[in-house]
Structures are given as structure tokens and as C-alpha cells.
Amino acid sequence: MKRKFILVPLGILLISAMVLASCSKSTTTTTTTSIIPTSTTTKTTTSTAATTTLPPTSTTKTTAVSGNWWDKLGTPQYGGEMVIRSPMDIVFFDPYQGETLMSFMWGWEEQLFATDWKIDPSVQSYQLSFWDNSFARGQLITSWEFTAPGVYVMHVRPGIHWQNIAPANGREFVADDIVFHFNRMLGLGSGFSKPAPYWGTVAWTKSITSVTSTDKYTVVINWSTLNPEFVNENLEAPGASTTIENPEAVKQWGDVVDWHHAVGTGPFILTDFVSGSSMTMVRNPNYYQTDERYPKNQLPYLDSIRALIIPDNSTAIAAMRTGKIDLMDSMPLATALQVKKSNPSIVQVAVPQGVGVSMDPRNDMKPFSDIRVRIACQEAINLPEIASTYYGGTVDPSPLSLTSANLVGWGWPYAQWPQSLKDEYAYNPTNAKKLLSDAGFPTGLKCDIYLDSQADKDLTQIVKSYFAAVGIDMEIKPLDAATFASFVNAAHKNTAFVMRNSGALALAFYPLRHLLRYGTGQPANAAMVAGFDHFYNDALAATSVDGVKKIVQAANEDVARNHYSVSLLCPMNFNFCQPWLKGFNAQYGSFAGTNGPFFLFEYGARWWIDQNVKKSMGF
């Protein structure tokens, strides 16, 4: 039955300050700035609250607290509708089909874990998909701990209620709901003997041996692994199987493919959906949570959220310019510069890609099996010039290793490299020619580079010109997505370089997964690096988080010293935000990434519309 509701850079370089005052799909920048290599030699430098009725829309309510970093975000207000853009249709309404394809599910359903809304962004970047376990907090749970190796105990937050919609009818959320979810996803019980089609293919889930409840608010998960970091990453990471569906809805309707049957515990209730057009959610009047920053404020602040499904970027930008969209993400630098010029009032947030750009040579084939050739390729490229010219000064000019420098404590940052290694990444065409000659190529060499359909072709042309200056003749061979997947990922028929939209370096997701990047048989290992598997195996065998950190750091050093890939920096994407949307603080991939808006509604419940600002601008 249908529910009815009454819907009541130049300037970009200053973005960070603007965000604090106002408000991981990876898209490669495709500007066409020309860079002409020079012959000079330079060095690279780095610069449980109880449920209550919300106040009327016009009411502003806050707790007067001074001296907190979030004070600069403004005073929360209730009411109004936030309109966001989704570049893709909304596909699923049930985690059974796989969470990373579910798009806006997290508005009405919630996960076990969330990020700590009170953490200062200078301590933990809100732009990362990775949050160290020390900064995580419970959403549906209050706390968790290992009571023994491989025994993970979670304590459910009392006072959570399902939305007051049949068949849940507002009953309390309890431990058995979590047990039902995992048993259904993994085929462990509750009437389910086989895993869901999607979750049956997810390797880490096979490490869960049982999920049980010991009382109304306690869940015990038994793991075959004794590695706490493995457990932490796979339960807390975006896309992990921790979004909990309503058991009654599943029992009554089966797998939830009809949006009318979407029932959750979240801050918003799904009230309308038109495939390929729009989705609307309204405030859940019985939502349990208050704002951590303002504990007297019941969430959410917004009356409603509407998502417009607009695949075409130019159409979405036109809607943004006319105030019809409040928030959109993942725009390239060229678009950001255009919008900055035409609509300077729109706030722009620079967000690093979750993966850096790299060129991956075949490490197992001549000539690139010789590390001197790989170093020569790196020294032929002027990274600071690319950073300042091609990327308009919006990126860090430092070369990259395996793990993003933003994952503090998990990698081997450039600042820690010895000078001798930094010299191998510095622009030095004279030494590049010498290295090629020493490797048996005194007159240079010829090679190919295979590009996937989304790789940055303009940047490849720039690299080609740098290479030509030292005697490397590189032929560019674009491939469509299907051919690239078959030719490179599956068959590994590439004989020289490969370049994708997302490379092998500066990974910003959960660290254990970094160690698979150069793993034997991994599709991402286009460089065909051998002997890297021990890092992942050693990390899995570790029994402490600190032990895993040391292994990840060692893997980063190995990648940097061996030049498995040619580093080409980590570009920025740009999120656009209207100046009247407040509380927005540069959150990671919040609303339109290809893997779904991981944190949109966790954060979105805490954003608000400043009606005075909006009216003053004529909207």
C-alpha cells in the first residue's frame, strides 16, 4: 500500500576556509593545458537519546557551547528541503543485493558503525573513506570489543526503534535483528542455508563462522581469523555488510525490490521514488538520535531530502547554477574553474581522489624488468610542473607510494624518504638518459601504453612529450572498457605500460586491501609485480593493529624503493555546495559516487538550510 505523507584554485586554493564558513568516485581531470618539457635539471620539493517530537520548522534550537571547532559551521536550524544530484539511478532497496550498489539506502536504513561527528578534521580528515578504528563510533551499537581472539562482541544501543511503518510498526531494534541480517546475508541460520548471491562472492565474509545473540542487546560474532585489524576493516569500512534491514519486511515481502517496502531505523523515511527521475525522503519524526555536537537537538534538521537523478554533468551544473540543486560532487578541475568564474557564490570543496594516478610498466618483461629503466621513466617527468600547470596548483607535487599520505600512521610519507630516494623521483632528464644508456639503451627505446576508456588522455600526452625528451618513444593505445578488462586485467597481454583512471598508488581505502594491489593473480596488478604477496599474508597473520601497521609501512617502502609504478600525483575532484547549506564539512564522496553515497544520510541528518541566506540570494 502506498504511503502518503505531507511534505511539509586562484579562488580554489581558498576552498578550505570557505568550507568551514559554509558548508571517492574517482574522476580524472581532463583539462588540456600544454606542458613543454625543458632540458634543465631540477629537484622535486614538497612544499541514546529518547525519542521526542521535533520542534516546528521555524524553530532554531542549539546548545550554547563556545570554543568548539564546529562553531564556525554556524547555528543549526530546523526545516527546509535539501536537493542533491545523483548521476546514477537508484537500483536496490535491500542490502541482500550488495551494499556498494545500493546508492541512497542509508537514508532509511542504518549501519552498525559511523564516524565520530565531533572529531576535528585536522585530526581525522572527513574527506577519506578510511577512518582509523580509534575514530570510529557506534551507530546502531554503543560499543564493541574482542573478549577473546576471534570473538567480537557488540552492544546494541537501547532505545532505537524501527520506523513506524507496517510491518515493523515502530518496535524496538534489538540484537536478534543484527543476527537475522548476518544469517540472511551469509547463509548461517534464521532459515537461510545459502549466502546471498552477492555476499557469497565477498571473500572476507567467509571468515565469519557464527553470529548469535546472548541477550536483547548483545551480539557475538565468531571469526576464523585472529587478526583484529581484519575484523575492524571489514565491519567498519563503507560497503561492509552492516546496514540492517527489517526482518518483518523480509518475511512478509521477501527480498526488498519495491521501494514501498523499504523500512529502517534511519533519520529519513522513503516516501516516493521514480526510477531514472527522483527520490524523496522525509524526516522520521520518531528518530532516536540527537546531534553529538548539540546534545539537546533532536535529529534530523531537514524536513526532507530529494535526489534528482541527472546522469549528464552539464545538465546538473545548470541546475546547480540556478539554485535547483544544493549539493553535487566529483567534478573535475576544468569544470570547477568554469563554475568559479560564472557562479563565484557556489562553494567549492577540493577532495583528493581515493586513488592516485600512475603508469604501470610490466616489471616482469624487458626493458622494464630493469629498475634503471623504471627510475629513468620517473626522472623524465617533472611532477612539480604538472602539479602547478596541469593541475593549477591544486595538488601536492610529491611523488606517491602505495598508501595515501592522508592515512596517517599507515604508510611511508614522502617526508620520511631518504634524500637518495627522493633524488630518484626528482625531475632529472640528464640522469634519465644516463640510466637508459647504462641499461643498454644509449639511443633510447620504444614502448606502448594501453589506456582504459576513462584514463586521462591529456596527461598521457604530456608524459609522452617528457619521455620523448629523453629518448623514450611511447605509442598511446586507447582501449574500450571491455577490451581493456579482457586484454589487461584478465589476460595480461600488455607488454609495456598500462594507465587507468585509478592507478596503483596513493590508495586511500582500508589499508589491508592496499596489500593486494600488487598481489599475484590480482586484476589490479597490471605491473605483474612478483614477490609482493608476503606482505598481505604477514598482515593477515598479525595479531595486533600495530603489527599490521608496521607491515603496511614496510610494503609502502618496498613500493617506493622498487619503482613498481611511475607516480603521476593524486588529482583533486571538486564538490559544489550552495552557500545556504550549512554544517557541510567536505565529507568524503558523500552523495553521488559510483559506490553510493556512503555517509550522506549519517551526515545529512546533521546538515541544515539557512533560510535567511537562501532568501537573501533570491531563492
CSV table of N, CA, C and O in Angstrom, one decimal, residues 323-382:
chain,number,residue,atom,x,y,z
A,323,GLY,N,20.2,27.3,-8.6
A,323,GLY,CA,19.7,27.1,-7.3
A,323,GLY,C,18.8,25.9,-7.1
A,323,GLY,O,18.2,25.7,-6.1
A,324,LYS,N,18.7,25.0,-8.1
A,324,LYS,CA,17.7,23.9,-8.0
A,324,LYS,C,18.4,22.7,-7.4
A,324,LYS,O,17.7,21.7,-7.0
A,325,ILE,N,19.7,22.7,-7.2
A,325,ILE,CA,20.4,21.7,-6.5
A,325,ILE,C,21.3,22.3,-5.5
A,325,ILE,O,21.9,23.4,-5.7
A,326,ASP,N,21.3,21.7,-4.3
A,326,ASP,CA,22.1,22.3,-3.2
A,326,ASP,C,23.5,21.6,-3.1
A,326,ASP,O,24.4,22.3,-2.5
A,327,LEU,N,23.7,20.5,-3.7
A,327,LEU,CA,24.9,19.7,-3.4
A,327,LEU,C,25.1,18.8,-4.6
A,327,LEU,O,24.2,18.0,-5.0
A,328,MET,N,26.4,18.7,-5.1
A,328,MET,CA,26.8,17.7,-6.1
A,328,MET,C,28.3,17.6,-6.0
A,328,MET,O,29.0,18.4,-5.4
A,329,ASP,N,28.8,16.4,-6.4
A,329,ASP,CA,30.2,16.1,-6.2
A,329,ASP,C,30.9,15.6,-7.4
A,329,ASP,O,30.3,15.4,-8.5
A,330,SER,N,32.2,15.4,-7.2
A,330,SER,CA,33.1,14.7,-8.2
A,330,SER,C,33.2,15.4,-9.5
A,330,SER,O,33.1,14.8,-10.6
A,331,MET,N,33.4,16.7,-9.5
A,331,MET,CA,33.6,17.5,-10.7
A,331,MET,C,35.1,17.7,-10.9
A,331,MET,O,35.8,17.9,-10.0
A,332,PRO,N,35.5,17.6,-12.2
A,332,PRO,CA,37.0,17.9,-12.5
A,332,PRO,C,37.4,19.3,-12.4
A,332,PRO,O,36.5,20.2,-12.3
A,333,LEU,N,38.7,19.6,-12.4
A,333,LEU,CA,39.2,20.9,-12.2
A,333,LEU,C,38.7,21.9,-13.3
A,333,LEU,O,38.3,23.0,-12.9
A,334,ALA,N,38.6,21.4,-14.5
A,334,ALA,CA,38.2,22.3,-15.6
A,334,ALA,C,36.8,22.9,-15.3
A,334,ALA,O,36.5,24.0,-15.5
A,335,THR,N,35.9,22.0,-14.8
A,335,THR,CA,34.5,22.4,-14.5
A,335,THR,C,34.5,23.3,-13.3
A,335,THR,O,33.8,24.3,-13.3
A,336,ALA,N,35.3,23.0,-12.3
A,336,ALA,CA,35.4,23.8,-11.1
A,336,ALA,C,35.8,25.3,-11.5
A,336,ALA,O,35.3,26.2,-11.0
A,337,LEU,N,36.8,25.4,-12.4
A,337,LEU,CA,37.2,26.7,-12.8
A,337,LEU,C,36.1,27.5,-13.5
A,337,LEU,O,35.9,28.7,-13.3
A,338,GLN,N,35.4,26.8,-14.4
A,338,GLN,CA,34.3,27.4,-15.1
A,338,GLN,C,33.2,27.9,-14.1
A,338,GLN,O,32.7,29.1,-14.2
A,339,VAL,N,32.8,27.1,-13.2
A,339,VAL,CA,31.8,27.4,-12.2
A,339,VAL,C,32.3,28.5,-11.3
A,339,VAL,O,31.5,29.4,-10.9
A,340,LYS,N,33.6,28.5,-10.9
A,340,LYS,CA,34.1,29.6,-10.1
A,340,LYS,C,34.0,30.9,-10.8
A,340,LYS,O,33.7,32.0,-10.1
A,341,LYS,N,34.2,30.9,-12.1
A,341,LYS,CA,34.1,32.2,-12.8
A,341,LYS,C,32.6,32.6,-13.0
A,341,LYS,O,32.3,33.8,-12.9
A,342,SER,N,31.7,31.7,-13.3
A,342,SER,CA,30.4,32.1,-13.6
A,342,SER,C,29.5,32.2,-12.4
A,342,SER,O,28.6,33.0,-12.4
A,343,ASN,N,29.8,31.5,-11.3
A,343,ASN,CA,29.0,31.5,-10.1
A,343,ASN,C,29.9,31.4,-8.9
A,343,ASN,O,30.0,30.4,-8.2
A,344,PRO,N,30.5,32.6,-8.6
A,344,PRO,CA,31.5,32.6,-7.5
A,344,PRO,C,30.9,32.3,-6.1
A,344,PRO,O,31.6,32.0,-5.2
A,345,SER,N,29.6,32.5,-6.0
A,345,SER,CA,28.9,32.2,-4.7
A,345,SER,C,28.8,30.8,-4.4
A,345,SER,O,28.7,30.4,-3.2
A,346,ILE,N,28.9,29.9,-5.4
A,346,ILE,CA,28.8,28.4,-5.1
A,346,ILE,C,30.1,28.0,-4.4
A,346,ILE,O,31.2,28.3,-4.9
A,347,VAL,N,30.0,27.4,-3.3
A,347,VAL,CA,31.2,27.0,-2.5
A,347,VAL,C,31.8,25.7,-3.2
A,347,VAL,O,31.0,24.8,-3.5
A,348,GLN,N,33.1,25.7,-3.4
A,348,GLN,CA,33.8,24.5,-4.0
A,348,GLN,C,34.7,23.9,-2.9
A,348,GLN,O,35.4,24.5,-2.2
A,349,VAL,N,34.6,22.6,-2.9
A,349,VAL,CA,35.4,21.8,-1.9
A,349,VAL,C,36.3,20.9,-2.7
A,349,VAL,O,35.8,20.0,-3.4
A,350,ALA,N,37.6,21.0,-2.5
A,350,ALA,CA,38.6,20.2,-3.2
A,350,ALA,C,38.7,18.9,-2.4
A,350,ALA,O,39.0,18.9,-1.2
A,351,VAL,N,38.5,17.8,-3.0
A,351,VAL,CA,38.6,16.5,-2.4
A,351,VAL,C,39.6,15.6,-3.1
A,351,VAL,O,39.4,15.4,-4.3
A,352,PRO,N,40.6,15.1,-2.5
A,352,PRO,CA,41.5,14.2,-3.2
A,352,PRO,C,40.9,12.9,-3.7
A,352,PRO,O,40.0,12.4,-3.1
A,353,GLN,N,41.3,12.5,-4.9
A,353,GLN,CA,40.8,11.2,-5.4
A,353,GLN,C,41.2,10.1,-4.4
A,353,GLN,O,42.2,10.2,-3.7
A,354,GLY,N,40.4,9.1,-4.3
A,354,GLY,CA,40.8,8.0,-3.4
A,354,GLY,C,41.9,7.1,-3.8
A,354,GLY,O,42.5,6.4,-3.1
A,355,VAL,N,42.3,7.3,-5.1
A,355,VAL,CA,43.5,6.6,-5.7
A,355,VAL,C,44.3,7.6,-6.6
A,355,VAL,O,43.7,8.4,-7.3
A,356,GLY,N,45.6,7.6,-6.5
A,356,GLY,CA,46.4,8.4,-7.3
A,356,GLY,C,46.5,7.9,-8.7
A,356,GLY,O,46.1,6.8,-9.0
A,357,VAL,N,47.1,8.7,-9.6
A,357,VAL,CA,47.3,8.3,-11.0
A,357,VAL,C,48.7,7.8,-11.1
A,357,VAL,O,49.7,8.3,-10.6
A,358,SER,N,48.8,6.7,-11.8
A,358,SER,CA,50.1,6.1,-12.1
A,358,SER,C,50.1,5.4,-13.4
A,358,SER,O,49.1,5.1,-14.0
A,359,MET,N,51.3,5.2,-14.0
A,359,MET,CA,51.6,4.4,-15.1
A,359,MET,C,52.3,3.1,-14.7
A,359,MET,O,53.3,3.2,-14.0
A,360,ASP,N,51.7,2.0,-15.0
A,360,ASP,CA,52.2,0.7,-14.5
A,360,ASP,C,52.9,-0.1,-15.6
A,360,ASP,O,52.3,-0.6,-16.5
A,361,PRO,N,54.3,-0.2,-15.5
A,361,PRO,CA,55.0,-1.0,-16.5
A,361,PRO,C,55.1,-2.4,-16.2
A,361,PRO,O,54.9,-2.8,-15.0
A,362,ARG,N,55.3,-3.3,-17.2
A,362,ARG,CA,55.5,-4.7,-16.9
A,362,ARG,C,56.8,-5.0,-16.3
A,362,ARG,O,57.9,-5.0,-16.9
A,363,ASN,N,56.8,-5.1,-14.9
A,363,ASN,CA,58.0,-5.4,-14.2
A,363,ASN,C,58.7,-6.7,-14.5
A,363,ASN,O,59.9,-6.9,-14.2
A,364,ASP,N,57.9,-7.6,-15.1
A,364,ASP,CA,58.5,-8.9,-15.4
A,364,ASP,C,59.0,-9.1,-16.8
A,364,ASP,O,59.4,-10.2,-17.3
A,365,MET,N,59.0,-8.0,-17.6
A,365,MET,CA,59.4,-8.0,-19.0
A,365,MET,C,60.5,-7.0,-19.3
A,365,MET,O,60.4,-5.9,-18.7
A,366,LYS,N,61.4,-7.2,-20.2
A,366,LYS,CA,62.3,-6.2,-20.6
A,366,LYS,C,61.5,-5.2,-21.5
A,366,LYS,O,60.6,-5.5,-22.2
A,367,PRO,N,61.9,-3.9,-21.4
A,367,PRO,CA,63.0,-3.3,-20.7
A,367,PRO,C,62.7,-3.0,-19.2
A,367,PRO,O,63.6,-2.6,-18.5
A,368,PHE,N,61.5,-3.1,-18.8
A,368,PHE,CA,61.1,-2.6,-17.5
A,368,PHE,C,61.4,-3.5,-16.3
A,368,PHE,O,61.2,-3.1,-15.2
A,369,SER,N,61.9,-4.7,-16.7
A,369,SER,CA,62.4,-5.6,-15.6
A,369,SER,C,63.7,-5.0,-15.0
A,369,SER,O,64.1,-5.4,-13.9
A,370,ASP,N,64.3,-4.1,-15.7
A,370,ASP,CA,65.5,-3.4,-15.2
A,370,ASP,C,65.1,-2.2,-14.4
A,370,ASP,O,64.5,-1.2,-15.0
A,371,ILE,N,65.3,-2.1,-13.1
A,371,ILE,CA,64.9,-1.0,-12.3
A,371,ILE,C,65.5,0.3,-12.8
A,371,ILE,O,64.9,1.4,-12.6
A,372,ARG,N,66.6,0.3,-13.5
A,372,ARG,CA,67.2,1.5,-14.0
A,372,ARG,C,66.3,2.2,-15.1
A,372,ARG,O,66.2,3.4,-15.1
A,373,VAL,N,65.6,1.4,-15.8
A,373,VAL,CA,64.7,1.9,-16.8
A,373,VAL,C,63.5,2.5,-16.1
A,373,VAL,O,63.0,3.6,-16.5
A,374,ARG,N,63.0,1.8,-15.1
A,374,ARG,CA,61.8,2.4,-14.4
A,374,ARG,C,62.2,3.7,-13.7
A,374,ARG,O,61.4,4.6,-13.7
A,375,ILE,N,63.4,3.8,-13.1
A,375,ILE,CA,63.8,5.0,-12.5
A,375,ILE,C,63.9,6.1,-13.5
A,375,ILE,O,63.5,7.3,-13.3
A,376,ALA,N,64.5,5.8,-14.7
A,376,ALA,CA,64.7,6.7,-15.8
A,376,ALA,C,63.3,7.3,-16.2
A,376,ALA,O,63.2,8.5,-16.5
A,377,CYS,N,62.3,6.4,-16.3
A,377,CYS,CA,61.0,6.9,-16.7
A,377,CYS,C,60.4,7.9,-15.6
A,377,CYS,O,59.8,8.9,-16.0
A,378,GLN,N,60.7,7.7,-14.4
A,378,GLN,CA,60.2,8.6,-13.3
A,378,GLN,C,61.0,9.9,-13.4
A,378,GLN,O,60.4,11.0,-13.3
A,379,GLU,N,62.3,9.8,-13.5
A,379,GLU,CA,63.1,11.1,-13.6
A,379,GLU,C,62.9,11.9,-14.8
A,379,GLU,O,63.2,13.1,-14.9
A,380,ALA,N,62.3,11.3,-15.8
A,380,ALA,CA,62.0,12.1,-17.1
A,380,ALA,C,60.8,13.0,-16.9
A,380,ALA,O,60.5,13.9,-17.7
A,381,ILE,N,60.0,12.8,-15.8
A,381,ILE,CA,58.7,13.5,-15.6
A,381,ILE,C,58.9,14.6,-14.6
A,381,ILE,O,59.3,14.3,-13.5
A,382,ASN,N,58.5,15.8,-14.9
A,382,ASN,CA,58.6,16.9,-13.9
A,382,ASN,C,57.3,17.0,-13.2
A,382,ASN,O,56.3,17.7,-13.6
